[in-house]
């Protein structure tokens, strides 16, 4: 047993409202730069839909992830070293800008400086790549809320084989939101695809990063990632990807997308796993066994034997304690209500999802029956508007039983907690019917519904003795334009590159206190709410009163 630690995330899809706040804040923090106009490290998709980039889940076309060979060994679906060498200068399996979208802005100057006319001026969309006028035809959120669209949803790759069970008519369809970031897999195919070895998985916390100094822009990683969460910066010629906000995680605070999530649907925590069992788990023959095989890789942090091995492996004691309190561990292994996204890719993803149940309740309410009654809820799962087969195609390689088990647990929690909230005697047969106790149901309810900040995010800070190993240096930062590395004669960074966390802080401070806007012009007369402490009324927040200048 070789114990290693991994930062992981769980998202409760029952609580996602599709507001895209996570996408916008991530964009502002990480990809608000030239060369990354089309890049969204975090995006929120409407399902069914084509996703971003379009049809990224069609691995017959994009050749991402791993496949199991007849001899039981894993191989990259896009081919091994020889094939990569032969196609290294012309990679045929890359999404084009049309598969993502051509980013654009608007000719706002026309609106601002247009002379008085009889017609209202129009701001034409202009390409951020060419600067020319363009017609907007697609974007990262183009099929947003278009779950019933015959044009988009009908071409969802996950609908193959279950077309007869899906109704796309306007009043009979279904939709839900699926936020996506890099999966930070235990068995990342992007890292295995990189000819220059630029993509690596940190041994300390499992975060997958790109070494900008080693990246040569071959873009094999883009092809190798089945989730298409590695992007190419056309300005720097380097690959970039979600970093799990590692400068924040290292100091014990959650990722930007989690911090700003309106629905509070994200959970971040540490899990311990046996690194010696990863390859075996990813290589199981039956795709339906991949879920249980990955769960078996995770180690119980309460087990004294695991704690001893973790200590022997150099994992700090407070990290083991964080693993014991981890919400991710409880949702994945204790309650078993979280499922991985596309385990059939055999990358062992570490961003898991709780499937949505809300439409079941809505359907029952429409019939006039008690929507929280256990009998009604359990029966409705069989006739769920969101076909269980569709959820199974997303989360369990097509196996409907694990999805049914999760939905039944969520339904049991609703029924059981209704009695608790109404002050009635609880029916212990409800949790027993899904293999849980009343106490476990209550604790799961607390975690999913009313968990506080420090319960949703259990993130141990990095230790000083790990600083060098973590390589938190600006020269190694996965985000290319962040610079750094200057040699200071005196001061905190004397003779050494500036740490990324410090560099990020300085950039944020400069941006927030600058008198000039990023695109030119003065900030006078504007209020920066990021600098407001919430006390009093800052100048410029409200228009002046009568008699005031």
XYZ file of C-alpha atoms in Angstrom:
549
model
C 0.000 0.000 0.000
C 1.443 3.325 -1.142
C -0.628 6.113 0.405
C -0.913 9.386 -1.495
C -3.113 12.456 -1.032
C -5.407 13.959 -3.650
C -7.424 17.164 -3.662
C -10.874 16.392 -5.049
C -14.209 18.079 -5.673
C -17.865 17.015 -5.599
C -20.666 19.034 -7.223
C -24.321 18.627 -6.277
C -26.203 19.065 -9.557
C -29.497 19.312 -7.701
C -28.444 22.804 -6.568
C -26.931 24.231 -9.764
C -29.065 27.074 -11.163
C -26.932 27.694 -14.256
C -25.993 31.256 -13.335
C -22.423 30.870 -14.697
C -20.960 32.894 -11.832
C -18.267 30.235 -11.440
C -17.375 30.550 -15.125
C -17.149 34.337 -15.069
C -15.035 34.558 -11.915
C -12.709 31.820 -13.164
C -12.411 33.633 -16.487
C -11.571 36.881 -14.735
C -9.007 35.234 -12.474
C -7.216 32.925 -14.905
C -7.963 33.507 -18.595
C -8.569 37.231 -18.941
C -5.548 37.577 -21.218
C -4.625 37.773 -24.875
C -4.447 34.304 -26.383
C -7.076 32.841 -24.049
C -10.159 34.653 -25.315
C -11.929 31.393 -26.163
C -10.691 29.515 -23.090
C -12.973 28.644 -20.166
C -11.251 26.586 -17.488
C -14.712 26.367 -15.887
C -17.846 26.181 -17.998
C -21.459 25.249 -17.291
C -23.251 23.132 -19.872
C -26.954 22.551 -20.380
C -27.721 18.859 -20.740
C -28.790 17.504 -23.085
C -26.638 19.602 -25.364
C -23.470 19.576 -27.435
C -21.175 20.950 -24.725
C -17.948 22.885 -25.080
C -16.197 22.195 -27.345
C -18.992 20.742 -29.449
C -19.440 16.940 -29.133
C -16.306 16.631 -26.966
C -17.687 13.350 -25.590
C -17.511 11.622 -28.978
C -14.240 9.771 -28.510
C -14.657 7.942 -31.800
C -14.010 11.342 -33.356
C -11.609 12.927 -30.865
C -9.734 9.821 -29.673
C -9.304 10.958 -26.075
C -8.656 8.925 -22.941
C -7.518 5.319 -22.573
C -8.632 1.993 -24.037
C -8.071 -1.481 -22.636
C -6.205 -3.775 -25.009
C -6.987 -7.510 -25.265
C -3.909 -8.285 -23.157
C -5.346 -6.223 -20.290
C -2.967 -3.295 -20.653
C -4.034 0.312 -21.151
C -3.142 2.315 -24.240
C -3.925 5.841 -25.318
C -6.913 5.851 -27.642
C -5.120 8.350 -29.895
C -2.177 5.996 -30.332
C 1.226 5.345 -28.786
C 4.642 6.912 -29.202
C 5.191 5.848 -32.810
C 1.890 7.284 -34.013
C 2.519 10.497 -32.096
C 5.981 10.784 -33.619
C 4.566 10.363 -37.124
C 1.877 13.004 -36.560
C 3.784 15.335 -34.259
C 3.808 18.209 -36.773
C 0.219 17.684 -37.933
C -2.104 16.492 -35.206
C -5.346 15.465 -36.939
C -7.491 15.097 -33.796
C -7.721 18.700 -32.617
C -10.930 20.704 -32.156
C -10.956 23.778 -34.345
C -11.969 27.262 -33.261
C -15.408 26.493 -34.701
C -15.766 23.573 -32.292
C -15.022 25.967 -29.422
C -16.271 29.308 -30.739
C -14.768 32.441 -32.233
C -14.625 34.938 -29.344
C -15.995 38.393 -29.957
C -16.587 41.809 -28.493
C -18.788 44.666 -29.680
C -18.095 47.983 -31.348
C -19.108 49.964 -28.283
C -17.532 53.125 -29.676
C -20.412 53.301 -32.148
C -22.875 53.521 -29.279
C -20.825 56.021 -27.296
C -19.816 58.439 -30.054
C -22.630 58.020 -32.583
C -24.157 61.366 -33.682
C -27.861 61.981 -33.245
C -29.799 60.056 -35.897
C -33.329 58.850 -36.600
C -32.267 55.247 -36.048
C -30.766 53.638 -32.964
C -27.055 52.878 -33.390
C -26.062 49.213 -33.356
C -22.869 47.792 -31.877
C -21.645 45.230 -34.392
C -19.894 42.125 -33.051
C -16.188 42.056 -33.848
C -13.871 39.055 -33.674
C -11.296 39.145 -30.887
C -9.015 37.083 -33.119
C -9.105 39.081 -36.355
C -10.771 42.350 -35.338
C -13.138 42.040 -38.285
C -16.937 42.188 -38.227
C -18.466 38.760 -37.700
C -21.778 36.983 -37.285
C -22.126 35.254 -33.918
C -22.986 31.608 -34.568
C -21.790 29.695 -31.498
C -20.302 30.173 -28.051
C -19.372 28.244 -24.917
C -22.954 28.689 -23.649
C -24.803 28.692 -26.967
C -27.153 25.838 -26.053
C -27.746 27.309 -22.606
C -31.317 26.484 -21.507
C -32.000 24.865 -24.886
C -32.575 21.388 -23.468
C -35.500 20.823 -25.843
C -33.832 22.140 -28.954
C -34.195 19.759 -31.876
C -31.192 21.444 -33.442
C -28.748 21.059 -30.539
C -29.961 18.641 -27.881
C -30.924 16.006 -30.439
C -27.239 15.719 -31.420
C -26.054 15.087 -27.856
C -23.634 12.150 -27.975
C -25.047 10.783 -24.716
C -28.460 10.245 -26.348
C -27.148 7.509 -28.635
C -29.003 4.284 -27.998
C -31.698 5.851 -25.811
C -33.410 8.090 -28.351
C -36.712 6.290 -27.831
C -36.658 7.154 -24.113
C -36.049 10.882 -24.538
C -38.775 13.367 -25.394
C -37.546 16.632 -26.891
C -40.939 18.268 -27.403
C -41.141 21.638 -25.691
C -43.387 20.671 -22.762
C -42.053 17.137 -22.314
C -38.309 17.572 -22.370
C -35.829 17.794 -19.501
C -32.680 19.756 -18.784
C -30.136 20.245 -16.052
C -26.815 22.024 -15.681
C -23.398 20.374 -15.640
C -20.477 22.549 -14.430
C -17.124 21.252 -15.646
C -13.494 21.878 -14.757
C -10.353 19.802 -15.258
C -10.832 16.425 -13.567
C -7.273 16.290 -12.140
C -7.382 12.571 -12.806
C -5.496 9.860 -10.967
C -4.536 8.398 -14.357
C -4.359 11.498 -16.594
C -4.195 10.746 -20.307
C -3.151 14.339 -21.051
C 0.105 13.805 -19.145
C 0.751 10.509 -20.903
C 0.115 12.154 -24.284
C 2.629 14.991 -23.853
C 5.830 14.295 -25.857
C 7.852 16.832 -23.855
C 6.661 15.775 -20.404
C 5.369 19.262 -19.634
C 2.163 18.082 -17.948
C 2.746 16.592 -14.530
C 0.747 15.519 -11.508
C 1.975 16.940 -8.208
C 2.836 14.162 -5.814
C 1.836 16.255 -2.789
C -1.816 16.916 -3.637
C -2.504 15.371 -7.053
C -3.147 18.660 -8.885
C -2.306 18.358 -12.602
C -0.318 21.310 -13.964
C 1.545 22.391 -17.105
C 5.214 23.358 -16.896
C 5.366 26.341 -19.251
C 9.139 26.068 -19.636
C 8.949 22.491 -20.931
C 5.825 22.880 -23.075
C 6.647 22.938 -26.792
C 3.099 23.411 -28.086
C 2.692 19.967 -29.661
C -0.979 19.972 -28.519
C -1.057 16.201 -28.070
C -2.415 16.890 -24.589
C -5.470 18.573 -26.108
C -6.174 15.425 -28.109
C -5.392 13.096 -25.215
C -7.766 14.756 -22.728
C -11.223 13.201 -23.264
C -12.870 16.076 -21.380
C -11.121 18.645 -23.608
C -10.012 20.697 -20.626
C -6.507 21.444 -21.927
C -6.322 24.487 -24.175
C -3.770 26.013 -26.522
C -2.757 29.632 -26.068
C -2.270 30.840 -29.627
C -0.224 33.829 -28.470
C 2.361 32.063 -26.319
C 2.273 28.731 -28.150
C 1.806 26.887 -24.858
C -0.828 24.605 -23.385
C -2.871 25.824 -20.419
C -5.454 24.230 -18.168
C -7.350 24.543 -14.893
C -4.906 24.689 -11.993
C -7.470 23.987 -9.257
C -6.444 27.485 -8.089
C -3.398 25.938 -6.431
C -2.047 29.234 -5.010
C -5.331 29.507 -3.082
C -5.480 25.844 -2.106
C -1.933 25.967 -0.750
C -2.982 28.545 1.819
C -6.161 26.684 2.746
C -8.840 28.593 0.813
C -11.120 27.114 -1.879
C -10.953 27.595 -5.615
C -12.444 30.732 -7.155
C -15.291 28.764 -8.747
C -16.186 27.233 -5.377
C -15.834 30.468 -3.421
C -18.206 32.335 -5.699
C -20.733 29.545 -6.370
C -24.211 30.977 -5.786
C -25.846 27.599 -5.206
C -23.159 26.397 -2.762
C -23.064 23.138 -4.644
C -19.304 22.502 -4.574
C -17.381 20.571 -1.963
C -13.595 20.393 -1.767
C -11.619 17.996 0.361
C -8.669 15.674 0.604
C -8.858 11.944 -0.047
C -6.192 9.320 0.566
C -5.702 6.635 -2.039
C -3.502 3.641 -2.727
C -1.304 4.589 -5.667
C -0.378 0.940 -6.245
C -3.995 0.093 -7.117
C -4.689 2.899 -9.604
C -3.461 1.109 -12.726
C -5.227 -2.088 -11.748
C -8.474 -0.216 -11.117
C -8.262 1.665 -14.416
C -7.639 -1.586 -16.287
C -10.651 -3.641 -15.162
C -12.265 -5.374 -18.117
C -15.911 -4.533 -17.456
C -16.589 -0.788 -17.778
C -19.428 -1.147 -15.289
C -16.877 -2.165 -12.648
C -14.803 1.014 -13.043
C -16.866 2.920 -10.466
C -16.451 0.334 -7.708
C -12.801 -0.191 -8.667
C -12.020 3.505 -8.262
C -13.897 3.683 -4.966
C -11.809 0.727 -3.783
C -8.641 2.763 -4.427
C -9.665 5.308 -1.794
C -8.432 4.550 1.705
C -10.342 4.979 4.940
C -8.580 7.814 6.827
C -9.958 6.458 10.119
C -8.121 3.172 9.642
C -5.042 3.084 11.943
C -3.111 1.082 9.338
C -3.786 3.764 6.728
C -2.735 6.473 9.173
C 0.554 4.671 9.868
C 1.278 4.242 6.154
C 0.389 7.885 5.517
C 2.844 8.973 8.195
C 5.486 6.699 6.690
C 4.802 8.271 3.270
C 5.458 11.741 4.709
C 1.866 12.970 4.687
C 1.497 15.500 7.546
C -0.781 14.654 10.451
C -3.061 17.627 9.856
C -3.560 16.432 6.275
C -4.691 13.040 7.548
C -7.039 14.827 9.941
C -8.367 16.872 7.007
C -8.963 13.632 5.102
C -10.987 12.341 8.057
C -13.206 15.441 7.957
C -13.320 15.587 4.149
C -16.821 16.081 2.694
C -15.582 14.522 -0.534
C -14.676 11.266 1.232
C -18.078 11.072 2.857
C -20.047 11.810 -0.319
C -18.033 9.389 -2.449
C -17.399 6.456 -0.116
C -19.413 6.790 3.085
C -22.786 7.787 1.602
C -21.903 6.770 -1.980
C -24.077 9.429 -3.602
C -21.354 11.008 -5.781
C -20.429 9.579 -9.185
C -17.467 10.255 -11.543
C -17.898 11.865 -14.957
C -17.340 9.304 -17.715
C -15.391 6.600 -15.882
C -15.251 4.679 -19.171
C -12.439 7.004 -20.262
C -10.324 5.193 -17.622
C -8.616 8.390 -16.481
C -9.928 7.972 -12.889
C -11.433 11.474 -12.630
C -11.401 13.276 -9.274
C -14.290 15.701 -9.832
C -17.468 13.790 -8.942
C -21.152 14.653 -9.242
C -24.374 14.061 -7.340
C -27.064 13.528 -10.015
C -30.164 15.761 -9.979
C -33.407 14.644 -8.333
C -35.475 17.838 -8.364
C -37.496 17.062 -11.519
C -38.917 13.988 -9.772
C -40.510 16.189 -7.117
C -41.824 18.589 -9.752
C -43.459 15.785 -11.718
C -45.212 14.417 -8.627
C -46.469 17.848 -7.606
C -48.077 18.286 -11.010
C -50.170 15.149 -10.399
C -51.566 16.563 -7.152
C -49.943 13.880 -4.997
C -47.653 14.300 -2.000
C -44.279 15.001 -3.600
C -42.301 14.060 -0.465
C -43.985 10.727 0.226
C -41.520 7.868 0.022
C -43.794 5.641 -2.061
C -44.462 8.375 -4.568
C -40.814 9.406 -4.812
C -39.460 5.881 -5.263
C -42.075 5.083 -7.889
C -41.425 8.333 -9.769
C -37.728 7.520 -10.194
C -38.729 4.787 -12.619
C -40.583 7.354 -14.756
C -38.140 10.225 -14.239
C -38.259 12.950 -16.857
C -34.492 12.778 -16.944
C -34.049 9.188 -18.131
C -31.891 7.224 -15.713
C -30.150 5.818 -18.775
C -28.988 9.312 -19.728
C -27.510 9.907 -16.273
C -25.908 6.475 -16.451
C -24.269 7.358 -19.775
C -22.734 10.390 -18.066
C -21.659 8.960 -14.732
C -21.536 5.156 -14.702
C -20.577 4.014 -18.218
C -24.202 3.139 -18.908
C -24.892 1.091 -15.759
C -28.258 2.252 -14.375
C -28.105 0.469 -11.009
C -25.627 2.823 -9.269
C -27.636 5.826 -10.507
C -30.866 4.298 -9.213
C -29.203 3.650 -5.862
C -28.112 7.301 -5.593
C -31.531 8.657 -6.575
C -33.237 6.380 -4.062
C -30.932 7.621 -1.293
C -31.696 11.225 -2.174
C -35.423 10.443 -2.267
C -35.199 8.656 1.080
C -33.433 11.671 2.561
C -36.255 13.969 1.445
C -38.950 11.723 2.851
C -37.160 11.076 6.145
C -36.254 14.718 6.737
C -39.811 15.824 6.056
C -40.948 13.935 9.141
C -38.076 15.460 11.136
C -38.863 19.011 10.004
C -42.585 18.611 10.742
C -41.920 17.243 14.207
C -43.438 13.850 13.443
C -42.150 10.447 14.506
C -39.523 9.302 12.045
C -39.937 6.121 10.039
C -36.670 4.206 10.368
C -37.720 1.876 7.576
C -37.068 4.694 5.098
C -33.275 4.875 5.606
C -33.168 1.096 6.071
C -34.683 0.655 2.606
C -31.577 2.255 1.069
C -29.045 0.646 3.406
C -28.537 3.631 5.696
C -29.385 4.606 9.256
C -31.447 7.567 10.360
C -28.315 9.212 11.754
C -26.509 8.809 8.421
C -29.494 10.263 6.567
C -29.502 13.276 8.881
C -25.758 13.833 8.537
C -26.015 13.543 4.752
C -28.851 16.080 4.798
C -26.742 18.500 6.846
C -23.864 18.167 4.404
C -25.961 18.541 1.249
C -28.430 21.186 2.440
C -27.138 23.354 5.274
C -23.397 22.710 5.571
C -21.359 25.716 6.649
C -18.342 27.081 4.830
C -15.765 25.112 6.821
C -17.773 21.920 6.330
C -17.953 22.278 2.548
C -14.292 23.212 2.160
C -11.836 21.178 4.231
C -8.516 22.221 2.724
C -5.271 21.715 4.651
C -2.672 24.390 4.024
C 0.685 23.446 2.557
C 3.569 23.075 4.987
C 6.656 25.225 4.882
C 8.830 22.144 4.438
C 6.863 21.355 1.247
C 7.419 24.748 -0.320
C 10.270 23.668 -2.589
C 8.574 20.425 -3.632
C 5.367 22.227 -4.504
C 7.330 24.370 -6.975
C 5.199 27.402 -6.236
C 7.396 29.639 -8.371
C 6.307 32.186 -10.907
C 8.656 30.724 -13.518
C 6.827 27.389 -13.254
C 3.357 28.844 -13.082
C 0.944 27.022 -15.415
C -0.593 30.324 -16.485
C 1.820 31.695 -19.019
C 1.500 35.471 -18.782
C 2.039 35.683 -15.029
C 5.744 36.346 -15.445
C 7.796 36.740 -12.298
C 11.221 35.304 -11.618
C 12.972 38.628 -11.179
C 16.093 38.657 -8.998
C 15.680 41.211 -6.226
C 18.804 42.733 -4.682
C 17.104 43.295 -1.351
C 13.773 42.336 0.159
C 11.582 39.292 0.545
C 12.516 37.657 -2.723
C 16.242 38.446 -2.652
C 18.006 36.183 -5.119
C 14.958 33.948 -5.658
C 11.938 33.988 -7.949
C 8.810 35.523 -6.481
C 6.248 32.923 -5.324
C 3.112 32.782 -7.445
C 0.775 33.538 -4.525
C 2.723 36.730 -3.848
C 2.847 37.589 -7.557
C -0.910 37.096 -7.894
C -1.549 39.235 -4.842
C 0.592 42.065 -6.221
C -1.153 41.926 -9.610
C -4.578 41.995 -7.958
C -3.519 44.869 -5.707
C -2.138 46.855 -8.651
C -5.279 46.269 -10.699
C -7.629 47.279 -7.904
C -5.724 50.399 -6.871
C -4.786 51.628 -10.341
C -6.133 54.964 -11.541
C -6.257 53.631 -15.099
C -8.567 51.051 -16.658
C -7.113 48.003 -18.386
C -8.347 49.275 -21.759
C -7.320 52.868 -21.074
C -9.196 55.740 -19.479
C -9.522 56.916 -15.907
C -11.267 55.176 -13.012
C -12.212 58.480 -11.355
C -15.893 58.657 -10.573
C -16.137 54.856 -10.386
C -16.489 52.776 -7.246
C -14.472 49.573 -6.861
C -16.602 47.429 -4.572
C -13.738 44.936 -4.234
C -11.936 47.515 -2.082
C -14.980 48.465 -0.026
C -15.073 47.046 3.495
C -18.862 47.333 3.667
C -18.806 50.213 6.130
C -20.258 53.601 5.344
C -20.931 54.880 1.856
C -17.907 55.242 -0.447
C -17.648 58.318 -2.648
C -19.306 57.808 -5.996
C -21.574 54.935 -4.933
C -24.649 57.167 -4.984
C -25.358 60.335 -7.001
C -24.733 63.575 -5.083
C -27.606 65.127 -3.193
C -29.051 68.496 -4.104
C -26.631 71.255 -3.270
C -23.598 68.948 -3.198
C -20.828 69.139 -5.760
